[in-house]
Short mmCIF file of C-alpha atoms in Angstrom, two decimals:
data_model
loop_
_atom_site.label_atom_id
_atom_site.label_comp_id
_atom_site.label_asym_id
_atom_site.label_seq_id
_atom_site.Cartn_x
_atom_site.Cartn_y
_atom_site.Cartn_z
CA UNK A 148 0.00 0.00 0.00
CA UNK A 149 1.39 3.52 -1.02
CA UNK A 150 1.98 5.85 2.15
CA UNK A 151 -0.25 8.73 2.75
CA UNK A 152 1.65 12.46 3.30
CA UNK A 153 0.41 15.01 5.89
CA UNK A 154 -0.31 17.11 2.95
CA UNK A 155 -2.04 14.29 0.83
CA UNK A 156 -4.18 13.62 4.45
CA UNK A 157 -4.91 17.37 4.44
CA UNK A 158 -6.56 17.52 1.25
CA UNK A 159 -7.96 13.93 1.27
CA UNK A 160 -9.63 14.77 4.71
CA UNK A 161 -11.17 18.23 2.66
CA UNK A 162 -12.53 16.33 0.00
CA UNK A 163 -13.97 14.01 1.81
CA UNK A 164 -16.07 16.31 4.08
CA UNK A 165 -17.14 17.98 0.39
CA UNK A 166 -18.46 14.70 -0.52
CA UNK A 167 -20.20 13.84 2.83
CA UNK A 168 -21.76 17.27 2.71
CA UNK A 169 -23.03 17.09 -0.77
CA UNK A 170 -24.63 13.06 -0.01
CA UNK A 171 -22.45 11.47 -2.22
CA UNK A 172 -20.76 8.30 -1.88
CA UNK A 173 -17.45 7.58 -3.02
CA UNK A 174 -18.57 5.03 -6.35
CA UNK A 175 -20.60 7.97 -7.18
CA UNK A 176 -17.56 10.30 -6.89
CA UNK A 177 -15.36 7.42 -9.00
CA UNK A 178 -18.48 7.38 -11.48
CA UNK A 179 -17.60 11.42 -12.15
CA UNK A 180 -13.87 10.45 -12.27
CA UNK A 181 -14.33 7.39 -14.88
CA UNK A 182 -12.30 5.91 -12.42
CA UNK A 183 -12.61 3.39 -9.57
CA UNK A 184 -13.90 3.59 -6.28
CA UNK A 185 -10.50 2.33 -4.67
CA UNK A 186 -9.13 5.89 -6.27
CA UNK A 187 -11.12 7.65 -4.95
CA UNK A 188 -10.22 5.75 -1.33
CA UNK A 189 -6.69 6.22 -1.59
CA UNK A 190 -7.56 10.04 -2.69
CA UNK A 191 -9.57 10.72 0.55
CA UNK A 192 -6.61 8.46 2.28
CA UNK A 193 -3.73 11.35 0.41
CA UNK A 194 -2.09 8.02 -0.63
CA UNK A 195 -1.84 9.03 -3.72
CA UNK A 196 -1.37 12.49 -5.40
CA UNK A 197 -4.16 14.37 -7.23
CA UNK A 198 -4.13 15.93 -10.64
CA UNK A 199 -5.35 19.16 -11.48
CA UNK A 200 -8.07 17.68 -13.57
CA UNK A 201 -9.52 15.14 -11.36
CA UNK A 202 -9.93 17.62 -8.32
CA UNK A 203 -11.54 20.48 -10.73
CA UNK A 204 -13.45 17.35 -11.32
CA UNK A 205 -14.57 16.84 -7.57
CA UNK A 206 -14.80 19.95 -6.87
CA UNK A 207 -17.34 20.54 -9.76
CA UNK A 208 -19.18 17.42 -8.36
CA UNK A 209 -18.88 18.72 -4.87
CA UNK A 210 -20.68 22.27 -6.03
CA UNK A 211 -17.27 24.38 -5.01
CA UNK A 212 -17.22 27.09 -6.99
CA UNK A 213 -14.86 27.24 -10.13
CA UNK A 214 -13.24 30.60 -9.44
CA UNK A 215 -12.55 31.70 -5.65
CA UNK A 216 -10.62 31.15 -2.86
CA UNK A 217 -12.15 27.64 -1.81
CA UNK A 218 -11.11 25.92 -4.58
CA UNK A 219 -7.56 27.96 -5.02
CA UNK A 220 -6.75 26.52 -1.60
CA UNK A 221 -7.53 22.98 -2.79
CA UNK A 222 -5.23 23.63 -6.17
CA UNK A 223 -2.64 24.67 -3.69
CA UNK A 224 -2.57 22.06 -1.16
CA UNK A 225 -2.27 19.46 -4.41
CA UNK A 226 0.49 21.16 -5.83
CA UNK A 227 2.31 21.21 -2.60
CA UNK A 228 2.05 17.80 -2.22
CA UNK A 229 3.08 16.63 -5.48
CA UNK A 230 5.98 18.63 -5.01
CA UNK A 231 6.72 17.12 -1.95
CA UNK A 232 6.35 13.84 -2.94
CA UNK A 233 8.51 14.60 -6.09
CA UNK A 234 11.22 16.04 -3.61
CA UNK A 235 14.29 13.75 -3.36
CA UNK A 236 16.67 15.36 -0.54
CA UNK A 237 19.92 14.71 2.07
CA UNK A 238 18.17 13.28 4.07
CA UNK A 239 17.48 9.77 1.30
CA UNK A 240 21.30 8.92 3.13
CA UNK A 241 19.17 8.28 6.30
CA UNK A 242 17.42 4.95 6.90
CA UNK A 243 17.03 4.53 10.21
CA UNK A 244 15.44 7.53 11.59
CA UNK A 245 11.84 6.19 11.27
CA UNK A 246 8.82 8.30 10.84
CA UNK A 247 11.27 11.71 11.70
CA UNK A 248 11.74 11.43 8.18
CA UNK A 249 8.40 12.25 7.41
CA UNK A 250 8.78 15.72 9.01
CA UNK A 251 12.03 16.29 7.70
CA UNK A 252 11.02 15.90 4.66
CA UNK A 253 7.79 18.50 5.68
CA UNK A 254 10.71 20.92 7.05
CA UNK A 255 12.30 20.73 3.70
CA UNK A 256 9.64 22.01 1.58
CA UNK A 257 8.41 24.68 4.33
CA UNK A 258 8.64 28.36 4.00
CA UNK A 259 8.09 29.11 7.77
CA UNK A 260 7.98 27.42 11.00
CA UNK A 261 6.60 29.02 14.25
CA UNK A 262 7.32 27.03 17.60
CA UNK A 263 6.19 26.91 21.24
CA UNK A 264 8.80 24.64 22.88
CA UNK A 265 8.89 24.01 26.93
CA UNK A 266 10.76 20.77 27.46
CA UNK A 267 13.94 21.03 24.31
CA UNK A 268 15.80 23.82 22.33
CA UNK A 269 14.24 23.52 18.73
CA UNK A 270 15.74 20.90 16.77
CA UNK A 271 16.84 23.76 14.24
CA UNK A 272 18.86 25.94 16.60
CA UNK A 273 20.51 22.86 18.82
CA UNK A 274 24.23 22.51 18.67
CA UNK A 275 25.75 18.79 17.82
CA UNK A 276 27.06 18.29 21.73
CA UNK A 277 22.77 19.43 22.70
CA UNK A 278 21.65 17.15 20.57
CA UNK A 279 23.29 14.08 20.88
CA UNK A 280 23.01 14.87 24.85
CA UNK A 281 19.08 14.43 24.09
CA UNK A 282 19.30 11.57 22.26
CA UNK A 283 21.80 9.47 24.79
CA UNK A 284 18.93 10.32 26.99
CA UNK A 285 16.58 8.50 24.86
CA UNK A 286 16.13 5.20 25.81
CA UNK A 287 14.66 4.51 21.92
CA UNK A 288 18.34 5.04 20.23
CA UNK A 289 20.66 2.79 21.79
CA UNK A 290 22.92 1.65 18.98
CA UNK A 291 25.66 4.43 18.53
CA UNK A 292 25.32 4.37 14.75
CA UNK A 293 21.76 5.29 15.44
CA UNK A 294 22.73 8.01 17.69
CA UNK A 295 25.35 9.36 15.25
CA UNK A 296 22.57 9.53 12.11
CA UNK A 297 20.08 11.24 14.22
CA UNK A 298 22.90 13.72 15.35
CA UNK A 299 23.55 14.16 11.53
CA UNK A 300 20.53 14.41 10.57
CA UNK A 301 19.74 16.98 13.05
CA UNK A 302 22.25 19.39 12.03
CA UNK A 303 22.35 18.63 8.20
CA UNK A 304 18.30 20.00 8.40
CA UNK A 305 19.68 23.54 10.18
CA UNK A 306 20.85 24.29 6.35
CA UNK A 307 17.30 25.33 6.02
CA UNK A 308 18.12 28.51 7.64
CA UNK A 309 21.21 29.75 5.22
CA UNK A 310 19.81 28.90 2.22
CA UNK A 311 19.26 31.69 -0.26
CA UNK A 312 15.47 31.66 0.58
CA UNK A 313 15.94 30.38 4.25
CA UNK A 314 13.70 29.12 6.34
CA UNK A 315 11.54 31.48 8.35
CA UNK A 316 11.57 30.63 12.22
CA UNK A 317 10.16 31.79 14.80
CA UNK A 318 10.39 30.12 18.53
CA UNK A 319 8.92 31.26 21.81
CA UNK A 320 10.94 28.74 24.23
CA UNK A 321 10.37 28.31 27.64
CA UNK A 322 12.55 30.09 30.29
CA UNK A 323 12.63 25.76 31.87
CA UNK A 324 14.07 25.59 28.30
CA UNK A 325 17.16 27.39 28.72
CA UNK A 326 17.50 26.45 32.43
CA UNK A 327 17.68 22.61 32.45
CA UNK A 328 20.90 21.63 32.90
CA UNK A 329 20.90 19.01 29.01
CA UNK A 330 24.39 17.65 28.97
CA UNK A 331 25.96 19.12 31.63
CA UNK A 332 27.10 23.17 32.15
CA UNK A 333 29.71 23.46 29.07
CA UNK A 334 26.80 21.84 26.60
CA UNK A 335 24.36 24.52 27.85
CA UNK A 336 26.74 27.60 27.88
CA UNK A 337 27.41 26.07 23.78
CA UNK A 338 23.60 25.86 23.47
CA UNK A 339 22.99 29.17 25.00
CA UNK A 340 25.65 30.94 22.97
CA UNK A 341 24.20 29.00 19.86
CA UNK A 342 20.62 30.79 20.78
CA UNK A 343 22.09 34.01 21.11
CA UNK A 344 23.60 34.35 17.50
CA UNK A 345 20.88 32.59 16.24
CA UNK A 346 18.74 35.32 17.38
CA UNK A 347 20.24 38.17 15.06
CA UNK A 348 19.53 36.32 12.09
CA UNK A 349 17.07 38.18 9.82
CA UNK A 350 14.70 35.20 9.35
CA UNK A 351 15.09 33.69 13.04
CA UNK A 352 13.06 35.63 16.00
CA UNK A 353 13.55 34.19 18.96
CA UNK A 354 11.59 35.01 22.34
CA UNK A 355 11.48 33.95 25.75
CA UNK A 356 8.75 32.96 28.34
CA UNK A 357 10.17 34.10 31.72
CA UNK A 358 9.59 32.40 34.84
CA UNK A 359 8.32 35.44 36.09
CA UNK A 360 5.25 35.60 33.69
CA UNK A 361 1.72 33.93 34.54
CA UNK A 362 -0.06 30.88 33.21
CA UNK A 363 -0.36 30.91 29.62
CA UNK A 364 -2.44 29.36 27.00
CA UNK A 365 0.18 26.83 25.63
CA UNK A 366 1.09 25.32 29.12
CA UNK A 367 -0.41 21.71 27.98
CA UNK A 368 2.52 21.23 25.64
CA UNK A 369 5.26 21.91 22.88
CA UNK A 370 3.61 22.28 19.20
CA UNK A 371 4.77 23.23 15.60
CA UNK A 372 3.61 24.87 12.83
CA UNK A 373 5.11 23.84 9.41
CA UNK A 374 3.79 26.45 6.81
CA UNK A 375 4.24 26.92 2.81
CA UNK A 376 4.39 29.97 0.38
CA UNK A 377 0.93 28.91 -0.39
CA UNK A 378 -1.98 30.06 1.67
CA UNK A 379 -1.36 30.08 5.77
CA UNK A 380 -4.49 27.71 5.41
CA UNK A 381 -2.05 24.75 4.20
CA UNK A 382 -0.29 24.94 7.88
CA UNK A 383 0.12 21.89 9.35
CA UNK A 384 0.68 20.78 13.47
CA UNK A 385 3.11 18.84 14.35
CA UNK A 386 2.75 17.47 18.10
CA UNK A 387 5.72 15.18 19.82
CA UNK A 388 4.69 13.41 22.51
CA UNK A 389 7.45 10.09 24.45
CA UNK A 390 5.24 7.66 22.10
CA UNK A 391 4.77 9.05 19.39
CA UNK A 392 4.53 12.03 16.37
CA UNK A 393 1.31 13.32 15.49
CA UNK A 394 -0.07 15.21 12.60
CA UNK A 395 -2.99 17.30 13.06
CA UNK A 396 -4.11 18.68 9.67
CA UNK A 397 -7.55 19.59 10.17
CA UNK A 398 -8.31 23.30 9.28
CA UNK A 399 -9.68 23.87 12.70
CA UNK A 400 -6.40 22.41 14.76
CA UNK A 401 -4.36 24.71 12.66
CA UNK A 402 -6.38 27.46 13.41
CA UNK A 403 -6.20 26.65 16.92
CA UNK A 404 -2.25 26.34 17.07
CA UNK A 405 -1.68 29.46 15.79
CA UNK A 406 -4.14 31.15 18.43
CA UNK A 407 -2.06 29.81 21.01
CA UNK A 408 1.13 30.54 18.95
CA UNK A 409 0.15 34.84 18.87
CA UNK A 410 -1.05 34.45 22.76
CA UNK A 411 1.64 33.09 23.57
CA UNK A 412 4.29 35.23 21.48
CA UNK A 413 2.56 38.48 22.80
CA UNK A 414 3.25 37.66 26.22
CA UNK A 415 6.63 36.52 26.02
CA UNK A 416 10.03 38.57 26.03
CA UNK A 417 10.82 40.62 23.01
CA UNK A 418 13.45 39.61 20.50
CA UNK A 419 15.95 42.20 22.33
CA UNK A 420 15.10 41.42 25.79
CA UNK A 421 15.23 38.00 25.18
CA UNK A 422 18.97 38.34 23.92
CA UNK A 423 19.96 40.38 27.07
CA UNK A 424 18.28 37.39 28.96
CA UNK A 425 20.33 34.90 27.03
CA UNK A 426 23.25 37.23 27.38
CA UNK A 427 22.81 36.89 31.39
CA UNK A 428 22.22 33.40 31.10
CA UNK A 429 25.99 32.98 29.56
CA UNK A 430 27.54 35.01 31.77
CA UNK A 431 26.40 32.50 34.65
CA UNK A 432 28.43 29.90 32.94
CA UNK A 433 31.94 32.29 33.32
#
């Protein structure tokens, strides 16, 4: 069976609540197609990418209509993912990294991430002796080899950010974040330094939550948002839990991220005080 993509799910998961909405069924949908039911399945799965034609063919069947932004969204989100699932990368050297490739691969093709992190510095901003610190911790990479590709891995995908056309990233981290103690206090003062020149780059804005603020809406856990030139209505949420990686690519869950995301980003330190509060950090390594 061909895998589904986030972005495949995404638009499978739209065109599926068209044709529930409009009391069709899917050999009815296949009918309009001249195709089978089973492609229309593993369309409504995103196992398989969808033409141009055939979703101006739903979406005629579906009543959307042929010029406006409903159906531009839907042309988008297709594009995207054949692009993405054209998209042959570094990270093909890596074989054992499991379904992290699946977001790397996301990362890739992304024009902007936004980030609430309270446990772990970003994956994008760690330095090699953070990250392999984390890992070590892991009890799921044991074999060093392991440990050395996700290390790799890890830092090959911080190219993102030099590129021509970088990557766009913005984190709001956690004042816990920048206080536990990962890898001892020379791997933290490296991390901490790392954050600080990270945080003058012209597509990286970095803020703080201090200890000293109050509760906040994003207290229940770290998230990211993995967005695309296209539309902001194409974001994606990533959410890491100790079992697993989850996808939520409903409209309404990426609406809701990035509700928390703004609540939390107006409360938390500027971009400038949050350097001078990295800057104090370091100096409590000297």
């Amino acid at each position: 069976m061909r895998k589904s993509t986030v972005l495949g799910r995404k638009l499978g998961g739209e065109l599926l609540k068209l044709r529930v909405a409009r009391g069709l069924t899917q050999p009815q949908a296949a009918k309009h197609l001249t195709a089978t039911q089973t492609k229309v399945a593993k369309i409504e799965r995103g196992a398989v990418p969808v033409r141009d034609p055939d979703l101006h063919a739903l979406c005629d069947l579906y009543g959307l209509e042929r010029v406006g932004p409903a159906r531009d969204r839907l042309l988008a989100l297709a594009k995207a993912d054949r692009e993405r699932r054209r998209a042959k990368g570094w990270w093909e050297e890596y074989t054992d990294l499991g379904d992290l490739l699946e977001y790397i691969q996301l990362e890739a093709g992304a024009s902007r991430i936004r980030t609430f992190q309270n446990q772990l510095v970003p994956g994008l901003l760690q330095t090699p002796e953070y990250a392999r610190a984390v890992v070590v911790a892991d009890d799921v990479w044991e074999d060093p080899d392991e440990v050395d590709q996700f290390v790799s891995a890890r830092i090959d995908r911080q190219a993102r950010l030099m590129e021509d056309k970088p990557l766009e990233l913005w984190a709001v981290l956690s004042e816990a974040v920048l206080r536990q103690q990962v890898g001892g206090p020379t791997v933290m003062r490296g991390q901490l330094e790392r954050l600080l020149d990270a945080s003058t780059m012209p597509n990286v804005k970095l803020q703080v939550w201090p200890f000293e603020a109050a509760a906040h809406a994003s207290m229940s856990g770290p998230f990211v948002i993995v967005g695309f030139e296209e539309p902001a209505a194409l974001d994606v949420v990533h959410v890491e839990t100790a079992g697993s990686r989850l996808w939520l690519e409903r409209e309404e869950d990426a609406n809701r991220h990035r509700g928390l995301f703004d609540s939390v980003r107006r409360q938390a330190l500027s971009p400038d005080d949050t350097r001078a509060r990295l800057a104090s950090f370091i100096k409590e390594y000297r």
